[in-house]
Coordinates of C-alpha atoms in Angstrom, one line a residue:
X1 CA -0.1 0.1 0.0
X2 CA 1.6 3.2 -0.8
X3 CA 2.7 6.1 1.9
X4 CA -0.9 8.4 2.4
X5 CA 0.3 11.9 1.7
X6 CA -1.0 15.1 3.4
X7 CA -0.2 18.9 2.5
X8 CA -0.3 20.4 5.8
X9 CA -3.2 23.1 5.5
X10 CA -0.9 26.3 5.9
X11 CA 0.8 25.1 2.5
X12 CA -2.5 24.4 1.0
X13 CA -3.2 28.1 1.7
X14 CA 0.0 29.3 0.6
X15 CA -0.4 27.6 -2.8
X16 CA -3.9 28.7 -3.7
X17 CA -3.7 31.8 -5.7
X18 CA -7.1 34.1 -7.4
X19 CA -9.9 32.4 -9.0
X20 CA -10.9 33.1 -12.5
X21 CA -14.3 34.3 -12.4
X22 CA -16.1 32.7 -15.6
X23 CA -19.6 35.0 -14.8
X24 CA -22.9 34.1 -13.3
X25 CA -26.2 32.6 -14.6
X26 CA -29.5 32.4 -12.8
X27 CA -31.2 28.8 -12.4
X28 CA -34.2 30.0 -11.6
X29 CA -35.1 33.2 -9.3
X30 CA -34.1 31.5 -6.4
X31 CA -30.6 30.4 -7.4
X32 CA -27.6 31.4 -9.0
X33 CA -25.0 29.5 -11.1
X34 CA -21.2 30.3 -11.5
X35 CA -18.2 29.2 -13.2
X36 CA -15.3 29.2 -11.2
X37 CA -11.5 27.7 -12.2
X38 CA -9.8 27.2 -8.9
X39 CA -6.1 27.6 -9.5
X40 CA -3.9 25.0 -7.2
X41 CA -0.2 24.3 -6.7
X42 CA 0.1 23.4 -10.6
X43 CA -2.7 22.7 -11.7
X44 CA -6.3 24.4 -12.2
X45 CA -9.5 22.8 -11.5
X46 CA -13.0 24.3 -13.1
X47 CA -16.4 24.2 -12.0
X48 CA -19.5 25.1 -11.0
X49 CA -21.0 27.0 -7.7
X50 CA -24.4 26.9 -7.3
X51 CA -26.0 29.0 -4.5
X52 CA -29.4 29.5 -3.2
X53 CA -30.5 33.0 -2.6
X54 CA -31.9 32.2 0.7
X55 CA -29.6 29.4 2.3
X56 CA -31.1 26.9 4.8
X57 CA -27.8 26.0 6.0
X58 CA -24.0 27.8 6.3
X59 CA -22.1 24.2 4.9
X60 CA -21.3 23.9 1.0
X61 CA -21.9 20.2 -0.3
X62 CA -18.5 19.8 -2.2
X63 CA -19.1 16.7 -5.0
X64 CA -16.3 14.4 -6.1
X65 CA -17.2 12.0 -9.0
X66 CA -16.5 8.3 -9.2
X67 CA -13.4 6.7 -11.6
X68 CA -12.2 7.7 -14.6
X69 CA -12.1 11.5 -16.0
X70 CA -15.6 12.9 -15.3
X71 CA -16.8 16.6 -16.0
X72 CA -18.5 18.3 -13.5
X73 CA -22.2 17.0 -13.7
X74 CA -21.2 13.8 -13.8
X75 CA -22.5 12.9 -17.4
X76 CA -22.4 9.2 -17.4
X77 CA -24.9 7.6 -20.2
X78 CA -26.3 11.0 -20.8
X79 CA -27.7 11.5 -17.4
X80 CA -26.3 14.7 -15.3
X81 CA -26.0 13.2 -12.0
X82 CA -24.3 16.2 -10.0
X83 CA -26.1 18.8 -11.7
X84 CA -29.7 16.8 -10.7
X85 CA -28.5 16.9 -7.6
X86 CA -26.9 20.3 -7.2
X87 CA -30.3 21.8 -8.6
X88 CA -32.4 20.2 -6.3
X89 CA -30.0 20.8 -3.5
X90 CA -30.2 24.5 -4.0
X91 CA -34.2 24.1 -4.2
X92 CA -33.7 23.4 -0.8
X93 CA -31.2 25.9 0.2
X94 CA -28.3 24.1 0.2
X95 CA -25.3 25.3 -1.9
X96 CA -22.7 22.8 -3.7
X97 CA -19.8 22.8 -5.8
X98 CA -19.0 20.3 -8.5
X99 CA -16.0 20.2 -10.7
X100 CA -14.2 19.2 -13.8
X101 CA -11.6 16.1 -12.8
X102 CA -8.0 16.9 -13.9
X103 CA -7.8 17.1 -17.9
X104 CA -11.1 17.5 -18.3
X105 CA -13.7 20.4 -19.4
X106 CA -12.0 23.4 -17.7
X107 CA -9.5 21.8 -15.5
X108 CA -6.4 21.2 -16.3
X109 CA -4.0 18.5 -15.4
X110 CA -3.4 14.8 -16.3
X111 CA -6.1 12.3 -15.1
X112 CA -4.7 9.5 -16.6
X113 CA -1.3 9.6 -14.4
X114 CA -3.0 11.4 -11.4
X115 CA -3.1 8.8 -7.9
X116 CA -5.5 9.0 -5.2
X117 CA -2.8 11.9 -3.6
X118 CA -3.4 14.0 -6.6
X119 CA -7.0 14.1 -6.1
X120 CA -6.8 14.4 -2.7
X121 CA -4.6 17.3 -2.9
X122 CA -7.0 18.5 -5.5
X123 CA -10.5 18.2 -2.8
X124 CA -8.2 19.5 0.1
X125 CA -7.5 22.5 -2.4
X126 CA -10.8 23.5 -3.0
X127 CA -12.2 23.2 -0.1
X128 CA -9.1 25.9 1.3
X129 CA -10.5 27.7 -1.0
X130 CA -14.1 28.1 -0.1
X131 CA -12.1 28.8 3.6
X132 CA -10.3 31.4 2.4
X133 CA -12.4 33.6 -0.2
X134 CA -14.2 36.3 0.5
X135 CA -16.0 36.6 -2.3
X136 CA -17.8 33.0 -1.6
X137 CA -16.5 32.4 1.6
X138 CA -18.0 28.9 3.6
X139 CA -16.3 28.1 6.9
X140 CA -17.7 24.2 6.6
X141 CA -18.5 21.7 3.8
X142 CA -19.8 18.4 3.5
X143 CA -18.1 16.0 1.5
X144 CA -20.2 14.2 -1.3
X145 CA -18.9 11.6 -3.6
X146 CA -20.1 8.6 -5.9
X147 CA -18.8 5.2 -6.1
X148 CA -15.0 6.2 -6.0
X149 CA -15.4 9.8 -5.3
X150 CA -16.8 8.4 -1.5
X151 CA -13.0 6.9 -1.1
X152 CA -11.9 10.5 -1.9
X153 CA -14.4 11.8 0.6
X154 CA -13.6 9.3 3.3
X155 CA -9.9 10.3 2.8
X156 CA -10.1 13.8 2.8
X157 CA -12.8 13.9 5.7
X158 CA -10.5 12.0 8.6
X159 CA -7.7 15.3 8.5
X160 CA -10.1 17.7 7.2
X161 CA -11.5 19.7 10.5
X162 CA -14.0 21.6 7.7
X163 CA -15.7 18.5 6.9
X164 CA -19.1 18.1 8.9
X165 CA -20.8 15.8 7.1
X166 CA -20.1 12.5 4.3
X167 CA -22.4 11.3 2.1
X168 CA -21.8 8.2 0.2
X169 CA -23.2 7.3 -2.8
X170 CA -22.5 3.6 -3.8
X171 CA -19.3 4.5 -2.5
X172 CA -17.0 1.0 -1.7
X173 CA -15.9 0.1 1.6
X174 CA -13.1 -2.5 0.1
X175 CA -9.9 -2.4 -1.7
X176 CA -10.6 -2.0 -5.1
X177 CA -9.0 -4.9 -5.9
X178 CA -12.2 -6.2 -4.6
X179 CA -14.8 -5.1 -6.6
X180 CA -12.5 -5.9 -9.5
X181 CA -12.5 -9.2 -9.1
X182 CA -16.3 -9.4 -8.4
X183 CA -16.8 -7.8 -11.6
X184 CA -14.5 -10.3 -13.3
X185 CA -17.1 -12.9 -11.6
X186 CA -20.1 -11.4 -12.5
X187 CA -18.9 -11.1 -16.5
X188 CA -19.7 -15.0 -16.4
X189 CA -23.0 -15.5 -15.2
X190 CA -25.2 -17.5 -17.8
X191 CA -22.2 -18.9 -18.8
X192 CA -21.4 -22.5 -19.2
X193 CA -18.1 -22.3 -18.0
X194 CA -16.6 -24.4 -14.7
X195 CA -15.8 -23.1 -11.5
X196 CA -12.6 -24.0 -11.8
X197 CA -12.0 -21.8 -14.9
X198 CA -13.5 -18.8 -13.8
X199 CA -11.3 -18.9 -10.3
X200 CA -8.0 -19.7 -12.3
X201 CA -9.1 -16.2 -14.2
X202 CA -9.7 -14.4 -10.9
X203 CA -6.3 -15.5 -9.9
X204 CA -4.8 -14.1 -13.2
X205 CA -6.0 -10.9 -12.8
X206 CA -4.8 -10.8 -9.2
X207 CA -1.1 -11.9 -10.2
X208 CA -0.9 -9.4 -12.6
X209 CA -2.6 -6.4 -10.9
X210 CA 0.1 -7.4 -7.8
X211 CA 3.2 -8.1 -10.3
X212 CA 2.4 -4.9 -11.6
X213 CA 2.2 -3.3 -8.5
X214 CA 5.6 -4.9 -6.6
X215 CA 6.7 -4.2 -10.1
X216 CA 8.0 -8.3 -9.7
X217 CA 7.1 -10.9 -11.9
X218 CA 5.3 -9.0 -14.5
X219 CA 6.4 -11.1 -17.6
X220 CA 5.3 -14.4 -15.5
X221 CA 2.0 -12.9 -14.6
X222 CA 1.9 -11.8 -18.0
X223 CA 1.9 -14.9 -19.8
X224 CA 0.1 -16.8 -16.9
X225 CA -2.7 -14.4 -18.0
X226 CA -2.5 -14.7 -21.3
X227 CA -3.1 -18.3 -21.5
X228 CA -5.5 -18.6 -19.4
X229 CA -7.7 -16.5 -21.4
X230 CA -7.0 -18.3 -24.4
X231 CA -8.4 -21.7 -22.3
X232 CA -11.2 -19.8 -22.1
X233 CA -12.3 -18.8 -25.2
X234 CA -11.3 -21.9 -26.1
X235 CA -14.2 -23.2 -24.0
X236 CA -16.5 -20.8 -25.2
X237 CA -15.8 -20.5 -29.1
X238 CA -17.4 -22.5 -31.2
X239 CA -14.8 -22.1 -33.9
X240 CA -13.0 -25.0 -35.7
X241 CA -9.8 -26.0 -34.4
X242 CA -8.3 -24.4 -37.6
X243 CA -9.0 -21.0 -36.1
X244 CA -7.1 -21.5 -33.2
X245 CA -3.7 -18.4 -34.1
X246 CA -7.3 -16.2 -34.1
X247 CA -8.0 -17.6 -30.8
X248 CA -4.2 -16.8 -29.4
X249 CA -4.3 -14.0 -31.0
X250 CA -7.5 -12.4 -29.1
X251 CA -5.6 -13.7 -25.6
X252 CA -2.9 -11.7 -26.4
X253 CA -4.4 -9.0 -27.5
X254 CA -6.7 -9.3 -24.1
X255 CA -3.5 -9.2 -21.9
X256 CA -1.6 -6.5 -23.6
X257 CA -4.9 -4.2 -22.6
X258 CA -5.2 -5.7 -19.1
X259 CA -1.3 -5.0 -18.8
X260 CA -1.6 -1.7 -19.4
X261 CA -4.7 -0.8 -17.3
X262 CA -3.3 -2.5 -14.0
X263 CA -0.6 -0.3 -14.6
X264 CA -2.3 3.0 -15.4
X265 CA -1.8 5.7 -11.9
X266 CA -5.2 6.6 -12.0
X267 CA -6.4 2.9 -11.3
X268 CA -3.2 1.0 -9.4
X269 CA -3.3 3.7 -6.4
X270 CA -6.8 2.8 -5.7
X271 CA -6.3 -1.2 -5.9
X272 CA -5.2 -1.7 -2.5
X273 CA -6.5 1.4 -0.9
X274 CA -8.5 0.0 1.9
X275 CA -11.6 2.9 2.3
X276 CA -12.6 1.3 5.6
X277 CA -9.7 2.2 7.5
X278 CA -10.8 6.0 6.7
X279 CA -14.0 5.4 7.9
X280 CA -12.9 3.8 11.4
X281 CA -11.7 7.3 12.1
X282 CA -14.5 9.0 10.9
X283 CA -16.2 11.2 14.0
X284 CA -18.6 13.5 11.8
X285 CA -22.1 11.7 10.4
X286 CA -22.5 9.9 7.7
X287 CA -25.4 9.0 5.6
X288 CA -24.6 5.8 2.9
X289 CA -26.8 5.0 0.1
X290 CA -26.8 2.1 -1.7
X291 CA -29.2 0.6 -4.6
X292 CA -31.0 -2.8 -4.5
X293 CA -29.2 -3.4 -8.3
X294 CA -26.2 -2.3 -8.0
X295 CA -23.9 -4.7 -9.7
X296 CA -20.7 -2.3 -9.7
X297 CA -20.7 -1.6 -5.8
X298 CA -23.4 -4.4 -4.5
X299 CA -24.4 -4.2 -1.3
X300 CA -23.3 -7.9 0.2
X301 CA -19.3 -7.0 -0.4
X302 CA -19.5 -3.2 0.8
X303 CA -22.8 -2.5 3.3
X304 CA -21.5 -5.0 6.4
X305 CA -17.7 -3.7 6.0
X306 CA -18.8 0.1 6.0
X307 CA -21.2 -0.6 9.2
X308 CA -18.5 -2.2 11.1
X309 CA -16.2 0.5 10.4
X310 CA -18.6 3.1 11.1
X311 CA -19.5 1.2 14.5
X312 CA -16.0 1.3 15.3
X313 CA -15.7 5.1 15.0
X314 CA -18.8 5.5 16.8
X315 CA -19.7 8.3 14.1
X316 CA -23.7 8.8 14.3
X317 CA -24.8 6.7 10.6
X318 CA -27.2 6.3 8.6
X319 CA -27.8 3.6 5.9
X320 CA -30.7 4.0 3.1
X321 CA -30.8 0.8 0.3
X322 CA -33.2 1.8 -2.5
X323 CA -34.2 -1.3 -3.9
X324 CA -34.8 -0.7 -7.2
X325 CA -32.1 1.1 -7.8
X326 CA -28.7 0.5 -10.0
X327 CA -25.2 1.9 -9.4
X328 CA -26.3 5.5 -10.9
X329 CA -29.5 5.1 -8.7
X330 CA -31.9 5.2 -12.0
X331 CA -35.2 2.6 -11.1
X332 CA -33.7 -0.3 -13.3
X333 CA -34.8 -3.5 -13.8
X334 CA -31.9 -5.9 -13.8
X335 CA -29.2 -3.3 -12.8
X336 CA -27.0 -4.4 -15.6
X337 CA -24.8 -1.4 -17.6
X338 CA -26.0 -2.7 -20.6
X339 CA -29.4 -1.1 -19.5
X340 CA -28.1 2.0 -18.3
X341 CA -28.3 4.1 -22.0
X342 CA -32.3 2.8 -21.9
X343 CA -33.5 4.0 -18.4
X344 CA -35.1 7.6 -17.7
X345 CA -32.7 10.3 -16.8
X346 CA -33.9 10.3 -13.7
X347 CA -33.4 9.4 -10.1
X348 CA -35.9 6.5 -8.0
X349 CA -38.5 8.3 -6.2
X350 CA -37.4 9.1 -2.7
X351 CA -33.4 9.4 -3.4
X352 CA -32.8 13.6 -3.9
X353 CA -35.2 13.8 -0.8
X354 CA -33.5 11.6 1.2
X355 CA -30.3 13.8 1.0
X356 CA -31.6 17.2 1.2
X357 CA -33.6 15.8 4.6
X358 CA -30.3 14.5 5.6
X359 CA -28.2 17.3 5.3
X360 CA -30.8 19.5 7.1
X361 CA -31.6 17.5 10.1

């Protein structure tokens, strides 16, 4: 596991410079949307501050998105997840800030080669900006994290005393490597592949990830991955024996692809990081939201681990499960990724109200 790096608050304050104001616009008569670019030490973070005319709380909600380079609205399959949440919060008198990941929109930097330490530094810098800003001053914040963004929220909340509450939306509480291996097994559902072969594939993924993490025996793990993949493709294929060259090429291509993926800093820095260790140290209220049909961050893998961690911390926490919700908290039929694009771009009933009511409680 990598050493955790925390920039002292004083250093963060010193590296902050003036933000660029891109103008404000009124979303409705009760709120104002302001585009900002916050300059940190070596990058700029662009985002949208949405402020209601009449505030119901003095805390600012800061939203961190899930895995992959996301825009400030966390637009996934055409669904602007964070924008919808922000506009609902504004209607309840709650201010929010949502931001583009590094290298997306008006944010600079390199997302692919950024690590959990980089993302934590960005979030710390955003918090410090709003604490020190004369124009848009917020002394306290509420961190809102979706999926992998929840890992970030928990990490930063542990040592930043400005954070008063945390909202976790489909957030993992196990190391990402366990989420990855779970999803690998899920891919074989409904296929006539033996358990022994499935577990051999899971082991091949595990060994390749660990070899790359430790920078040892990578070639050995790569060749095992390729051979295992080739065995599975033979089992699944209806092709004739003389097409074996084609199968071997597919196995090589997949092995090459995953060797690259498992070597990306934006993934590897999260793989063996245990979010439950941060949750064990929290001393602030936590709201955690689960989707009953979430197959990316499933309840059975994450809820118990999270609850045990929060029980250990003695934090005041509340869990809410939405039975028919997928990973985006849309009303789903199966919860599988294939149906995301065909679902209504709206949250399940009661989801938004649950968040705003808890924040104001």
